[in-house]
Amino acid sequence: MKKRIVSFLSVAYVLFMAVLAFVHYTEGDDKKALVAAGGVACGLIPLILALFTRLQFNLPLIVFYFIFLLGSQYFGSILGWYGLGWWDFFMHAVSGVLLAFTGIALYERFVHREAGKEVSSWFVALFVLSFAVLGGVVWEFYEFSMDQFFGMTLQGGGNKDTMEDLIADTLGGVVIALQAGVRKRFDKSDNSRKRQ
């Protein structure tokens, strides 16, 4: 069922971005056409993983992946909402949520179910938050590198922009980390009641 949802979302997003790429290319807007073509490539990633791997998909992760793509590529870059000022902060908060869900998926994938029963809910929350913040830091490294080596202006506001981005990533990560910790605590309580 989840693979069908992933496939549907991927195909819908790819078709949407392919149409945009064609329209903007025919209008002579190469920048927007290139962003839309990038959207096609990003939209294909979950579809390829769903069709050719045995990965189990975490539905919130997939949903937030497409929310992030739509927000950053379509609304942010193509419609120009990054120029609003607050949109970049909002999208970094969304990316913090996305990265936190990725942290949950990795935790569930790599921690054996029996071992996971003994793991503290605080540890789960800290792991999820740390993963979200690390992802934000790595992105800022990327922006800084592009600015330094290729003369881009990804960190337009300098240190202020970087710090606002990291704060937004952290806030998004905190929300999901707290939710993951609470869920783990209740799962642990339910398991201990069942044993009694």
PDB file of C-alpha atoms in Angstrom, residues 32-178:
ATOM      1  CA  LYS A  32      12.722  28.108 -14.225  1.00  0.00           C
ATOM      2  CA  ALA A  33      12.899  25.315 -16.803  1.00  0.00           C
ATOM      3  CA  LEU A  34      16.099  24.055 -15.156  1.00  0.00           C
ATOM      4  CA  VAL A  35      14.514  24.138 -11.678  1.00  0.00           C
ATOM      5  CA  ALA A  36      11.533  22.176 -13.014  1.00  0.00           C
ATOM      6  CA  ALA A  37      13.855  19.650 -14.695  1.00  0.00           C
ATOM      7  CA  GLY A  38      15.589  19.259 -11.319  1.00  0.00           C
ATOM      8  CA  GLY A  39      12.140  18.643  -9.858  1.00  0.00           C
ATOM      9  CA  VAL A  40      11.624  15.793 -12.324  1.00  0.00           C
ATOM     10  CA  ALA A  41      14.889  14.206 -11.172  1.00  0.00           C
ATOM     11  CA  CYS A  42      14.057  14.661  -7.473  1.00  0.00           C
ATOM     12  CA  GLY A  43      10.556  13.288  -7.979  1.00  0.00           C
ATOM     13  CA  LEU A  44      11.912  10.158  -9.653  1.00  0.00           C
ATOM     14  CA  ILE A  45      14.105   9.174  -6.685  1.00  0.00           C
ATOM     15  CA  PRO A  46      11.304   7.729  -4.480  1.00  0.00           C
ATOM     16  CA  LEU A  47       9.717   6.046  -7.517  1.00  0.00           C
ATOM     17  CA  ILE A  48      12.981   4.307  -8.417  1.00  0.00           C
ATOM     18  CA  LEU A  49      13.496   3.241  -4.801  1.00  0.00           C
ATOM     19  CA  ALA A  50       9.915   1.930  -4.600  1.00  0.00           C
ATOM     20  CA  LEU A  51      10.208  -0.072  -7.814  1.00  0.00           C
ATOM     21  CA  PHE A  52      13.737  -1.442  -7.566  1.00  0.00           C
ATOM     22  CA  THR A  53      14.501  -1.884  -3.863  1.00  0.00           C
ATOM     23  CA  ARG A  54      12.946  -3.618  -0.892  1.00  0.00           C
ATOM     24  CA  LEU A  55      12.959  -0.494   1.244  1.00  0.00           C
ATOM     25  CA  GLN A  56       9.999  -0.026   3.545  1.00  0.00           C
ATOM     26  CA  PHE A  57       8.769   3.547   3.367  1.00  0.00           C
ATOM     27  CA  ASN A  58       7.868   5.668   6.352  1.00  0.00           C
ATOM     28  CA  LEU A  59       4.749   7.489   5.097  1.00  0.00           C
ATOM     29  CA  PRO A  60       5.359  10.793   6.961  1.00  0.00           C
ATOM     30  CA  LEU A  61       8.877  10.861   5.479  1.00  0.00           C
ATOM     31  CA  ILE A  62       7.546  10.496   1.932  1.00  0.00           C
ATOM     32  CA  VAL A  63       4.773  13.051   2.445  1.00  0.00           C
ATOM     33  CA  PHE A  64       7.190  15.634   3.871  1.00  0.00           C
ATOM     34  CA  TYR A  65       9.677  14.892   1.101  1.00  0.00           C
ATOM     35  CA  PHE A  66       7.115  15.960  -1.493  1.00  0.00           C
ATOM     36  CA  ILE A  67       5.932  18.911   0.618  1.00  0.00           C
ATOM     37  CA  PHE A  68       9.556  20.058   0.778  1.00  0.00           C
ATOM     38  CA  LEU A  69      10.074  19.595  -2.973  1.00  0.00           C
ATOM     39  CA  LEU A  70       6.886  21.455  -3.828  1.00  0.00           C
ATOM     40  CA  GLY A  71       7.664  24.244  -1.365  1.00  0.00           C
ATOM     41  CA  SER A  72      11.282  24.725  -2.349  1.00  0.00           C
ATOM     42  CA  GLN A  73      11.185  24.073  -6.091  1.00  0.00           C
ATOM     43  CA  TYR A  74       7.747  25.229  -7.171  1.00  0.00           C
ATOM     44  CA  PHE A  75       6.676  27.852  -4.639  1.00  0.00           C
ATOM     45  CA  GLY A  76      10.173  28.966  -3.590  1.00  0.00           C
ATOM     46  CA  SER A  77      12.137  29.012  -6.843  1.00  0.00           C
ATOM     47  CA  ILE A  78       9.622  29.000  -9.694  1.00  0.00           C
ATOM     48  CA  LEU A  79       6.984  31.278  -8.133  1.00  0.00           C
ATOM     49  CA  GLY A  80       9.658  33.311  -6.335  1.00  0.00           C
ATOM     50  CA  TRP A  81       8.368  32.952  -2.769  1.00  0.00           C
ATOM     51  CA  TYR A  82      11.942  32.908  -1.436  1.00  0.00           C
ATOM     52  CA  GLY A  83      11.838  36.642  -2.081  1.00  0.00           C
ATOM     53  CA  LEU A  84       9.166  37.016   0.615  1.00  0.00           C
ATOM     54  CA  GLY A  85      11.797  36.710   3.336  1.00  0.00           C
ATOM     55  CA  TRP A  86       9.936  34.340   5.669  1.00  0.00           C
ATOM     56  CA  TRP A  87       9.629  31.509   3.121  1.00  0.00           C
ATOM     57  CA  ASP A  88      13.261  30.422   3.517  1.00  0.00           C
ATOM     58  CA  PHE A  89      12.817  30.151   7.304  1.00  0.00           C
ATOM     59  CA  PHE A  90       9.608  28.153   6.830  1.00  0.00           C
ATOM     60  CA  MET A  91      11.232  25.792   4.318  1.00  0.00           C
ATOM     61  CA  HIS A  92      14.154  25.184   6.676  1.00  0.00           C
ATOM     62  CA  ALA A  93      11.647  24.279   9.404  1.00  0.00           C
ATOM     63  CA  VAL A  94      10.009  21.841   6.959  1.00  0.00           C
ATOM     64  CA  SER A  95      13.443  20.405   6.122  1.00  0.00           C
ATOM     65  CA  GLY A  96      14.060  19.939   9.872  1.00  0.00           C
ATOM     66  CA  VAL A  97      10.837  17.916  10.044  1.00  0.00           C
ATOM     67  CA  LEU A  98      11.841  15.938   6.946  1.00  0.00           C
ATOM     68  CA  LEU A  99      15.301  15.211   8.363  1.00  0.00           C
ATOM     69  CA  ALA A 100      13.799  14.192  11.717  1.00  0.00           C
ATOM     70  CA  PHE A 101      11.500  11.703   9.972  1.00  0.00           C
ATOM     71  CA  THR A 102      14.585  10.425   8.130  1.00  0.00           C
ATOM     72  CA  GLY A 103      16.271   9.962  11.525  1.00  0.00           C
ATOM     73  CA  ILE A 104      13.266   7.963  12.757  1.00  0.00           C
ATOM     74  CA  ALA A 105      13.378   5.785   9.635  1.00  0.00           C
ATOM     75  CA  LEU A 106      17.107   5.121  10.136  1.00  0.00           C
ATOM     76  CA  TYR A 107      16.592   4.324  13.816  1.00  0.00           C
ATOM     77  CA  GLU A 108      13.807   1.856  12.984  1.00  0.00           C
ATOM     78  CA  ARG A 109      15.910   0.308  10.219  1.00  0.00           C
ATOM     79  CA  PHE A 110      19.143  -0.169  12.166  1.00  0.00           C
ATOM     80  CA  VAL A 111      18.025  -0.892  15.729  1.00  0.00           C
ATOM     81  CA  HIS A 112      16.865  -4.463  16.226  1.00  0.00           C
ATOM     82  CA  ARG A 113      13.266  -4.562  17.449  1.00  0.00           C
ATOM     83  CA  GLU A 114      14.157  -6.462  20.648  1.00  0.00           C
ATOM     84  CA  ALA A 115      17.030  -4.095  21.457  1.00  0.00           C
ATOM     85  CA  GLY A 116      14.815  -1.126  20.702  1.00  0.00           C
ATOM     86  CA  LYS A 117      12.468  -2.088  23.539  1.00  0.00           C
ATOM     87  CA  GLU A 118      15.212  -1.283  26.036  1.00  0.00           C
ATOM     88  CA  VAL A 119      16.230   2.044  24.482  1.00  0.00           C
ATOM     89  CA  SER A 120      15.295   5.156  26.438  1.00  0.00           C
ATOM     90  CA  SER A 121      12.684   7.479  24.949  1.00  0.00           C
ATOM     91  CA  TRP A 122      15.125  10.335  25.667  1.00  0.00           C
ATOM     92  CA  PHE A 123      17.748   8.632  23.526  1.00  0.00           C
ATOM     93  CA  VAL A 124      15.307   8.298  20.619  1.00  0.00           C
ATOM     94  CA  ALA A 125      14.348  11.976  20.884  1.00  0.00           C
ATOM     95  CA  LEU A 126      18.006  13.032  21.093  1.00  0.00           C
ATOM     96  CA  PHE A 127      18.969  10.847  18.114  1.00  0.00           C
ATOM     97  CA  VAL A 128      16.142  12.232  15.959  1.00  0.00           C
ATOM     98  CA  LEU A 129      16.935  15.834  16.908  1.00  0.00           C
ATOM     99  CA  SER A 130      20.677  15.323  16.352  1.00  0.00           C
ATOM    100  CA  PHE A 131      20.052  13.869  12.905  1.00  0.00           C
ATOM    101  CA  ALA A 132      17.843  16.832  11.931  1.00  0.00           C
ATOM    102  CA  VAL A 133      20.384  19.390  13.170  1.00  0.00           C
ATOM    103  CA  LEU A 134      23.288  17.561  11.495  1.00  0.00           C
ATOM    104  CA  GLY A 135      21.409  17.611   8.191  1.00  0.00           C
ATOM    105  CA  GLY A 136      20.918  21.364   8.545  1.00  0.00           C
ATOM    106  CA  VAL A 137      24.614  21.880   9.291  1.00  0.00           C
ATOM    107  CA  VAL A 138      25.655  19.806   6.271  1.00  0.00           C
ATOM    108  CA  TRP A 139      23.346  21.924   4.069  1.00  0.00           C
ATOM    109  CA  GLU A 140      24.946  25.119   5.382  1.00  0.00           C
ATOM    110  CA  PHE A 141      28.389  23.645   4.582  1.00  0.00           C
ATOM    111  CA  TYR A 142      27.110  23.095   1.033  1.00  0.00           C
ATOM    112  CA  GLU A 143      25.820  26.678   0.747  1.00  0.00           C
ATOM    113  CA  PHE A 144      29.069  28.096   2.112  1.00  0.00           C
ATOM    114  CA  SER A 145      31.151  25.959  -0.283  1.00  0.00           C
ATOM    115  CA  MET A 146      29.090  26.996  -3.310  1.00  0.00           C
ATOM    116  CA  ASP A 147      29.452  30.655  -2.356  1.00  0.00           C
ATOM    117  CA  GLN A 148      33.211  30.398  -1.790  1.00  0.00           C
ATOM    118  CA  PHE A 149      34.202  28.224  -4.747  1.00  0.00           C
ATOM    119  CA  PHE A 150      31.653  29.175  -7.397  1.00  0.00           C
ATOM    120  CA  GLY A 151      30.747  32.743  -6.478  1.00  0.00           C
ATOM    121  CA  MET A 152      27.100  31.945  -5.781  1.00  0.00           C
ATOM    122  CA  THR A 153      25.020  33.835  -3.227  1.00  0.00           C
ATOM    123  CA  LEU A 154      23.220  31.017  -1.430  1.00  0.00           C
ATOM    124  CA  GLN A 155      24.006  32.578   1.941  1.00  0.00           C
ATOM    125  CA  GLY A 156      22.745  35.986   0.915  1.00  0.00           C
ATOM    126  CA  GLY A 157      22.406  37.234   4.473  1.00  0.00           C
ATOM    127  CA  GLY A 158      25.776  35.869   5.607  1.00  0.00           C
ATOM    128  CA  ASN A 159      25.998  34.766   9.239  1.00  0.00           C
ATOM    129  CA  LYS A 160      22.450  35.955  10.010  1.00  0.00           C
ATOM    130  CA  ASP A 161      21.048  33.814   7.183  1.00  0.00           C
ATOM    131  CA  THR A 162      23.030  30.787   8.334  1.00  0.00           C
ATOM    132  CA  MET A 163      21.905  31.115  11.952  1.00  0.00           C
ATOM    133  CA  GLU A 164      18.243  31.637  11.016  1.00  0.00           C
ATOM    134  CA  ASP A 165      18.403  28.544   8.798  1.00  0.00           C
ATOM    135  CA  LEU A 166      19.940  26.455  11.589  1.00  0.00           C
ATOM    136  CA  ILE A 167      17.385  27.706  14.123  1.00  0.00           C
ATOM    137  CA  ALA A 168      14.537  26.797  11.744  1.00  0.00           C
ATOM    138  CA  ASP A 169      16.026  23.327  11.085  1.00  0.00           C
ATOM    139  CA  THR A 170      16.333  22.808  14.837  1.00  0.00           C
ATOM    140  CA  LEU A 171      12.754  23.924  15.552  1.00  0.00           C
ATOM    141  CA  GLY A 172      11.381  21.529  12.931  1.00  0.00           C
ATOM    142  CA  GLY A 173      13.545  18.742  14.342  1.00  0.00           C
ATOM    143  CA  VAL A 174      12.493  19.476  17.949  1.00  0.00           C
ATOM    144  CA  VAL A 175       8.786  19.049  17.123  1.00  0.00           C
ATOM    145  CA  ILE A 176       9.289  15.589  15.594  1.00  0.00           C
ATOM    146  CA  ALA A 177      11.934  14.535  18.155  1.00  0.00           C
ATOM    147  CA  LEU A 178       9.528  15.280  21.016  1.00  0.00           C
TER     148      LEU A 178
END
